[in-house]
Amino acid sequence: SPATRQSQSPCNNPTNNSFLGHDNGIISVAYPIQTTRMALIQEGDTVVLDENGEKKSFVKLKKKGSARVGKAQVSTDPFLGSPFGAVFTLSADGKSMQRVTECPTGEWATQHNISTMRNNAELFDRNTANQKLTNADIAAMRASGKEGAEIVEALISNSATFESKTEFSQEKYRKKKTKKYVTNVTLRRPTALTICQSYFEKGPARVFNLRPDSLAIMLSLANLSAGVKVLVMDACVGVVTAAVVERLGGYGHVCCAHADRPMSTDCVRLLNLSPQQASVQCSASLAALHEAKALGPDWQPAAAAVPAAQQPGSTGAAAPAAPPAPAAAEVAPQTQAALPAGQQQQQQQQ
C-alpha cells in the first residue's frame, strides 16, 4: 500500500545511510544532510563571544561556568538554551548578562531623515564647553544603576554641538560613546570562517597570516567535497584541517601528515562536530605514509597467527606441519637439467 511504501522509504528511515531521489525515472544517490548541529546552544558547546564587533573569544559552555566579558567575570548560564546569533548586554552592575531583542543603541531602528544642509565647518573642540555632563555626574549615574544606553542618551542630550552635526557625525559620535559605556556580546557559531577570522585578528602570526579569503581559495582549488580522501599538512593550529573536516561533512577521510610529531589541531575541537563528522580525521607520519605507499595499495596489516587448537571449531589436534620449502641448492640442478645442452654450456661460461 502507499502507506507501507512511505514507511519503508529511505527518507523516513533514520538509520539509513543514503538518500534516494527519483527524478524522471533517474535514481540519484546523495549523502544525508547532517542535522546534529542544534539551533539552540547546549551544555558542552563552544561559542564565539563577539564583543561589540571588535574582540572575539572562544568559550566552552558548562553549567555554573563563567567567562570574561570586558573587565567583568560573568556567568555563562544565560547563554544555555539561547540560539546562535543572540545578543546579550552587560548589566549596569557588571555582574550578569541580560538578553536583548532590540539593540539598546538604536542601531536597529528605522532610517533617519538625512539632511544635507548641515556641516561641521563651524564646530570646534572646546573640551568641557561642549558637554555639560562631567565625569562626576557620569560616575553618579553608574552608581545609581543607570544602564549604559541611558548614559549614552544623557551624553547626547547634554551635548551642545550634537544637533548641528551631520548625520554621519552623529552616528559616529553615538557609536564612539556606545563602545565606551555599553558592552554587547553576540553568540556566534564556531565555523571555519569565524575561527580563521578570530585568529587572524587576534594573532595572525599563529596562523602564518592566513586570511579567510585565502583559506576559501585553498578549499576551492582543492575541489573538496563529501566522500574524498584528503592529505593535509597543517601548521596553523588546525585552521586548515578544521575547514577540510567541515567541508567533508562526515564522509571521506582526512589524514593529517606530520614530519616529527603530530601537529596541533585545536581548531577542529572548536567546531562542535558530531561523532560521525569527527571520525573522518586521522594522523600519520610521513615515514609511515612512505612505507604504506611502498607496500602497495592492497597491503593490509598482518594478522597474528592463531594456533589450530585455539581456532573456533577445532578438535584440539594440531594440524600437520607443512613440508619445508626446498633449498636453493636443490632447485638449481633441476632447472639446469630442464635446459638444452647448448644453453647449459653457455650459462656455465657466463
Coordinates of C-alpha atoms in Angstrom, one line a residue:
S1 CA 0.0 0.0 0.0
P2 CA 1.2 3.6 -0.3
A3 CA 1.4 4.0 3.4
T4 CA 3.6 0.9 3.7
R5 CA 5.9 2.1 0.9
Q6 CA 6.1 5.5 2.6
S7 CA 7.1 4.0 6.0
Q8 CA 9.7 1.8 4.3
S9 CA 11.1 4.7 2.3
P10 CA 14.8 5.5 2.9
C11 CA 13.8 9.1 3.6
N12 CA 11.7 8.0 6.6
N13 CA 14.3 5.6 8.0
P14 CA 16.6 7.5 10.4
T15 CA 19.2 4.6 10.3
N16 CA 19.6 4.7 6.6
N17 CA 23.0 5.9 5.4
S18 CA 21.9 7.1 2.0
F19 CA 19.1 9.1 0.4
L20 CA 17.5 8.1 -2.8
G21 CA 15.9 10.7 -5.0
H22 CA 13.7 10.0 -8.1
D23 CA 13.7 12.5 -10.9
N24 CA 12.0 11.5 -14.2
G25 CA 12.9 7.8 -13.7
I26 CA 16.6 8.5 -12.8
I27 CA 17.6 7.4 -9.3
S28 CA 20.3 9.7 -7.7
V29 CA 22.2 8.8 -4.6
A30 CA 23.3 11.6 -2.3
Y31 CA 24.7 11.8 1.2
P32 CA 22.2 12.5 4.0
I33 CA 22.0 16.0 5.5
Q34 CA 23.7 16.3 8.8
T35 CA 21.3 17.6 11.4
T36 CA 23.4 17.2 14.5
R37 CA 24.0 20.9 15.0
M38 CA 21.2 22.0 17.2
A39 CA 19.7 25.5 16.7
L40 CA 19.9 26.1 20.5
I41 CA 23.1 26.3 22.4
Q42 CA 23.6 23.3 24.7
E43 CA 26.0 22.4 27.5
G44 CA 29.4 21.4 26.2
D45 CA 29.1 23.5 23.0
T46 CA 31.8 26.0 22.1
V47 CA 30.6 29.5 21.2
V48 CA 32.4 32.6 19.9
L49 CA 31.8 35.7 22.1
D50 CA 31.8 38.7 19.8
E51 CA 32.2 41.9 22.0
N52 CA 31.0 45.0 20.1
G53 CA 32.3 43.5 16.9
E54 CA 35.9 44.2 18.0
K55 CA 37.0 41.3 20.2
K56 CA 36.3 37.6 19.8
S57 CA 37.0 34.8 22.2
F58 CA 36.1 31.1 22.4
V59 CA 34.3 29.7 25.4
K60 CA 33.2 26.2 26.1
L61 CA 29.9 26.4 27.9
K62 CA 29.0 24.4 31.0
K63 CA 26.7 24.8 33.9
K64 CA 27.8 27.3 36.6
G65 CA 30.6 28.3 34.2
S66 CA 32.0 31.8 33.8
A67 CA 33.6 33.9 31.1
R68 CA 35.4 37.2 30.9
V69 CA 33.4 40.0 29.2
G70 CA 35.2 43.3 29.1
K71 CA 36.7 43.8 32.5
A72 CA 34.0 41.7 34.3
Q73 CA 33.8 38.0 35.0
V74 CA 30.2 36.9 34.4
S75 CA 28.2 33.7 34.5
T76 CA 27.5 31.8 31.2
D77 CA 24.3 30.2 32.4
P78 CA 22.1 32.7 30.5
F79 CA 23.7 31.6 27.2
L80 CA 22.4 28.0 27.6
G81 CA 19.3 27.4 25.6
S82 CA 19.7 30.6 23.5
P83 CA 20.1 30.4 19.7
F84 CA 23.2 31.3 17.9
G85 CA 23.2 34.9 17.0
A86 CA 21.5 36.0 20.2
V87 CA 22.7 39.4 21.7
F88 CA 23.4 40.0 25.4
T89 CA 24.3 43.1 27.2
L90 CA 26.3 43.6 30.3
S91 CA 24.2 44.7 33.3
A92 CA 24.8 48.1 35.0
D93 CA 26.5 46.4 38.0
G94 CA 28.7 44.4 35.6
K95 CA 27.9 41.1 37.2
S96 CA 25.4 39.4 34.8
M97 CA 24.4 39.2 31.2
Q98 CA 20.9 40.2 30.0
R99 CA 19.3 39.0 26.8
V100 CA 18.2 41.9 24.5
T101 CA 15.8 41.6 21.5
E102 CA 16.4 45.2 20.4
C103 CA 19.7 47.0 20.1
P104 CA 20.0 49.4 23.1
T105 CA 21.9 51.9 21.0
G106 CA 19.1 52.4 18.4
E107 CA 21.3 50.9 15.6
W108 CA 18.4 48.6 14.6
A109 CA 15.9 51.5 14.5
T110 CA 14.4 52.9 11.3
Q111 CA 16.3 55.0 9.0
H112 CA 16.6 58.7 9.8
N113 CA 15.8 61.6 7.5
I114 CA 19.2 62.6 6.2
S115 CA 19.7 66.3 5.9
T116 CA 22.4 67.7 3.6
M117 CA 22.1 71.3 4.9
R118 CA 24.2 70.8 8.0
N119 CA 28.0 70.7 8.0
N120 CA 30.8 70.6 10.6
A121 CA 32.6 73.7 9.4
E122 CA 31.6 75.7 12.4
L123 CA 32.3 73.0 15.0
F124 CA 35.3 73.3 17.4
D125 CA 36.5 71.1 20.1
R126 CA 36.3 73.1 23.3
N127 CA 36.6 70.2 25.7
T128 CA 34.1 70.7 28.6
A129 CA 32.4 73.6 27.0
N130 CA 30.6 71.4 24.5
Q131 CA 29.5 68.8 27.1
K132 CA 27.5 69.7 30.2
L133 CA 27.9 66.4 32.0
T134 CA 31.1 66.0 34.0
N135 CA 32.9 62.8 35.0
A136 CA 31.4 63.1 38.5
D137 CA 27.9 63.1 37.0
I138 CA 28.6 60.0 34.9
A139 CA 30.1 58.2 37.9
A140 CA 27.0 59.1 39.9
M141 CA 24.7 57.7 37.2
R142 CA 26.7 54.5 37.2
A143 CA 26.5 54.2 40.9
S144 CA 22.7 54.7 40.8
G145 CA 22.3 51.7 38.5
K146 CA 21.8 53.5 35.2
E147 CA 22.3 51.4 32.1
G148 CA 24.9 52.2 29.5
A149 CA 22.3 53.1 26.9
E150 CA 20.8 55.7 29.3
I151 CA 24.2 57.2 29.9
V152 CA 24.8 57.5 26.1
E153 CA 21.4 59.2 25.6
A154 CA 22.3 61.6 28.5
L155 CA 25.6 62.5 26.9
I156 CA 23.8 63.2 23.6
S157 CA 21.1 65.3 25.1
N158 CA 23.7 67.4 27.1
S159 CA 25.9 67.9 24.1
A160 CA 25.9 71.5 22.8
T161 CA 27.0 70.5 19.3
F162 CA 25.2 67.3 18.6
E163 CA 22.2 68.8 16.8
S164 CA 24.4 70.9 14.5
K165 CA 26.5 67.9 13.3
T166 CA 25.8 65.9 10.2
E167 CA 24.0 62.6 10.2
F168 CA 27.3 60.8 9.7
S169 CA 29.0 62.7 12.5
Q170 CA 26.1 62.0 14.9
E171 CA 26.2 58.3 14.2
K172 CA 30.0 58.3 14.6
Y173 CA 29.6 60.1 18.0
R174 CA 26.9 57.7 19.1
K175 CA 29.0 54.6 18.3
K176 CA 32.0 56.0 20.0
K177 CA 30.2 56.6 23.2
T178 CA 28.4 53.2 22.9
K179 CA 31.7 51.3 22.8
K180 CA 32.8 53.1 25.9
Y181 CA 29.7 52.7 28.1
V182 CA 27.8 49.7 26.5
T183 CA 29.1 46.1 26.2
N184 CA 27.1 44.0 23.7
V185 CA 28.0 40.3 23.2
T186 CA 26.8 38.3 20.2
L187 CA 26.9 34.5 20.4
R188 CA 28.3 33.3 17.1
R189 CA 28.6 29.7 15.9
P190 CA 32.2 28.5 15.5
T191 CA 32.8 27.7 11.9
A192 CA 35.9 27.6 9.7
L193 CA 35.2 31.2 8.7
T194 CA 34.7 32.6 12.2
I195 CA 37.7 30.7 13.6
C196 CA 40.0 31.9 10.8
Q197 CA 38.8 35.5 11.3
S198 CA 39.3 35.3 15.1
Y199 CA 42.9 34.0 14.8
F200 CA 43.8 36.5 12.0
E201 CA 42.5 39.4 14.1
K202 CA 43.9 38.3 17.4
G203 CA 47.2 36.6 16.5
P204 CA 47.9 36.4 12.8
A205 CA 51.4 35.0 13.4
R206 CA 49.9 31.8 14.8
V207 CA 48.2 31.1 11.5
F208 CA 51.0 32.4 9.3
N209 CA 48.8 35.4 8.3
L210 CA 46.2 33.2 6.7
R211 CA 43.2 35.3 5.8
P212 CA 39.7 33.9 5.4
D213 CA 39.6 34.6 1.7
S214 CA 42.9 32.8 1.2
L215 CA 41.5 29.8 3.1
A216 CA 38.4 29.8 0.8
I217 CA 40.6 29.8 -2.3
M218 CA 42.6 26.8 -1.0
L219 CA 39.4 24.9 -0.5
S220 CA 38.1 25.8 -3.9
L221 CA 41.3 24.9 -5.7
A222 CA 41.5 21.6 -3.9
N223 CA 38.0 20.7 -5.1
L224 CA 36.9 19.3 -1.8
S225 CA 33.6 17.6 -1.4
A226 CA 32.0 14.8 0.7
G227 CA 33.5 11.4 0.2
V228 CA 37.0 12.4 -0.9
K229 CA 40.3 11.5 0.6
V230 CA 42.5 14.4 1.6
L231 CA 46.1 14.7 2.8
V232 CA 46.7 17.8 4.9
M233 CA 49.9 19.2 6.3
D234 CA 48.8 22.0 8.7
A235 CA 51.0 24.1 10.9
C236 CA 48.3 26.8 11.5
V237 CA 46.9 25.4 14.8
G238 CA 44.5 23.3 12.8
V239 CA 42.6 26.0 10.9
V240 CA 43.1 24.3 7.5
T241 CA 42.3 20.9 8.9
A242 CA 39.1 22.3 10.6
A243 CA 38.0 23.8 7.3
V244 CA 38.6 20.5 5.4
V245 CA 36.7 18.4 8.0
E246 CA 33.8 20.8 8.0
R247 CA 33.7 20.7 4.2
L248 CA 33.6 16.9 4.1
G249 CA 30.6 16.8 6.5
G250 CA 31.4 13.4 7.9
Y251 CA 32.0 11.5 4.7
G252 CA 35.5 10.7 3.4
H253 CA 39.0 10.7 5.1
V254 CA 41.3 13.5 6.2
C255 CA 44.9 12.4 7.0
C256 CA 46.9 15.0 8.9
A257 CA 50.6 14.3 8.0
H258 CA 53.5 15.4 10.1
A259 CA 57.3 15.1 10.0
D260 CA 58.4 14.6 13.6
R261 CA 55.5 14.9 15.9
P262 CA 51.7 15.4 15.4
M263 CA 50.7 19.0 14.7
S264 CA 48.2 20.8 16.8
T265 CA 44.5 20.5 15.7
D266 CA 42.9 22.6 18.4
C267 CA 40.6 24.4 15.9
V268 CA 38.9 21.1 15.0
R269 CA 37.7 20.7 18.6
L270 CA 36.0 24.1 18.4
L271 CA 33.6 23.1 15.6
N272 CA 31.0 21.3 17.8
L273 CA 31.3 18.3 15.4
S274 CA 29.2 15.1 15.8
P275 CA 31.0 11.8 16.3
Q276 CA 30.5 10.9 12.7
Q277 CA 31.9 14.2 11.4
A278 CA 34.9 13.9 13.7
S279 CA 35.6 10.3 12.7
V280 CA 37.0 11.2 9.3
Q281 CA 40.2 12.7 10.8
C282 CA 43.3 10.7 11.4
S283 CA 47.0 11.4 11.8
A284 CA 50.1 9.7 10.4
S285 CA 53.8 10.5 10.0
L286 CA 55.4 11.0 6.6
A287 CA 57.6 7.9 7.2
A288 CA 54.5 5.7 7.7
L289 CA 52.9 7.1 4.6
H290 CA 56.0 6.3 2.5
E291 CA 56.1 2.8 3.9
A292 CA 52.5 2.2 3.1
K293 CA 53.0 3.5 -0.4
A294 CA 56.0 1.2 -1.0
L295 CA 53.9 -1.8 0.1
G296 CA 51.2 -1.1 -2.4
P297 CA 47.5 -0.2 -2.2
D298 CA 46.4 -3.7 -1.4
W299 CA 48.7 -4.0 1.7
Q300 CA 46.9 -4.9 4.9
P301 CA 48.4 -5.3 8.4
A302 CA 49.5 -8.9 9.1
A303 CA 47.2 -10.6 11.5
A304 CA 48.6 -12.5 14.4
A305 CA 48.9 -16.3 13.9
V306 CA 46.4 -18.3 15.9
P307 CA 47.3 -21.9 16.9
A308 CA 44.9 -24.6 15.4
A309 CA 44.0 -25.8 18.9
Q310 CA 42.6 -22.3 19.7
Q311 CA 40.7 -21.7 16.5
P312 CA 36.9 -22.0 16.7
G313 CA 35.6 -25.4 15.8
S314 CA 38.9 -27.1 16.2
T315 CA 39.0 -30.6 17.8
G316 CA 42.2 -29.9 19.7
A317 CA 44.6 -31.8 17.4
A318 CA 47.3 -29.9 15.9
A319 CA 47.4 -29.6 12.1
P320 CA 50.2 -31.4 10.4
A321 CA 53.1 -29.1 9.7
A322 CA 53.7 -28.1 6.1
P323 CA 56.7 -29.6 4.3
P324 CA 59.7 -27.3 4.3
A325 CA 60.5 -25.4 1.2
P326 CA 63.3 -26.9 -0.9
A327 CA 66.6 -25.1 -0.6
A328 CA 68.1 -23.1 -3.4
A329 CA 70.9 -25.6 -4.0
E330 CA 68.3 -28.4 -4.6
V331 CA 66.3 -26.3 -7.1
A332 CA 69.3 -25.2 -9.2
P333 CA 70.2 -28.7 -10.7
Q334 CA 66.6 -29.3 -11.7
T335 CA 66.4 -26.0 -13.5
Q336 CA 69.7 -26.7 -15.3
A337 CA 68.6 -30.2 -16.3
A338 CA 65.5 -28.8 -18.0
L339 CA 67.6 -26.6 -20.3
P340 CA 69.2 -27.9 -23.6
A341 CA 72.9 -28.8 -23.5
G342 CA 74.0 -25.8 -25.6
Q343 CA 72.3 -23.4 -23.2
Q344 CA 73.7 -25.1 -20.2
Q345 CA 77.2 -24.7 -21.6
Q346 CA 76.6 -21.1 -22.4
Q347 CA 75.2 -20.4 -18.9
Q348 CA 78.3 -22.1 -17.3
Q349 CA 80.6 -19.9 -19.4
Q350 CA 78.8 -16.8 -18.3

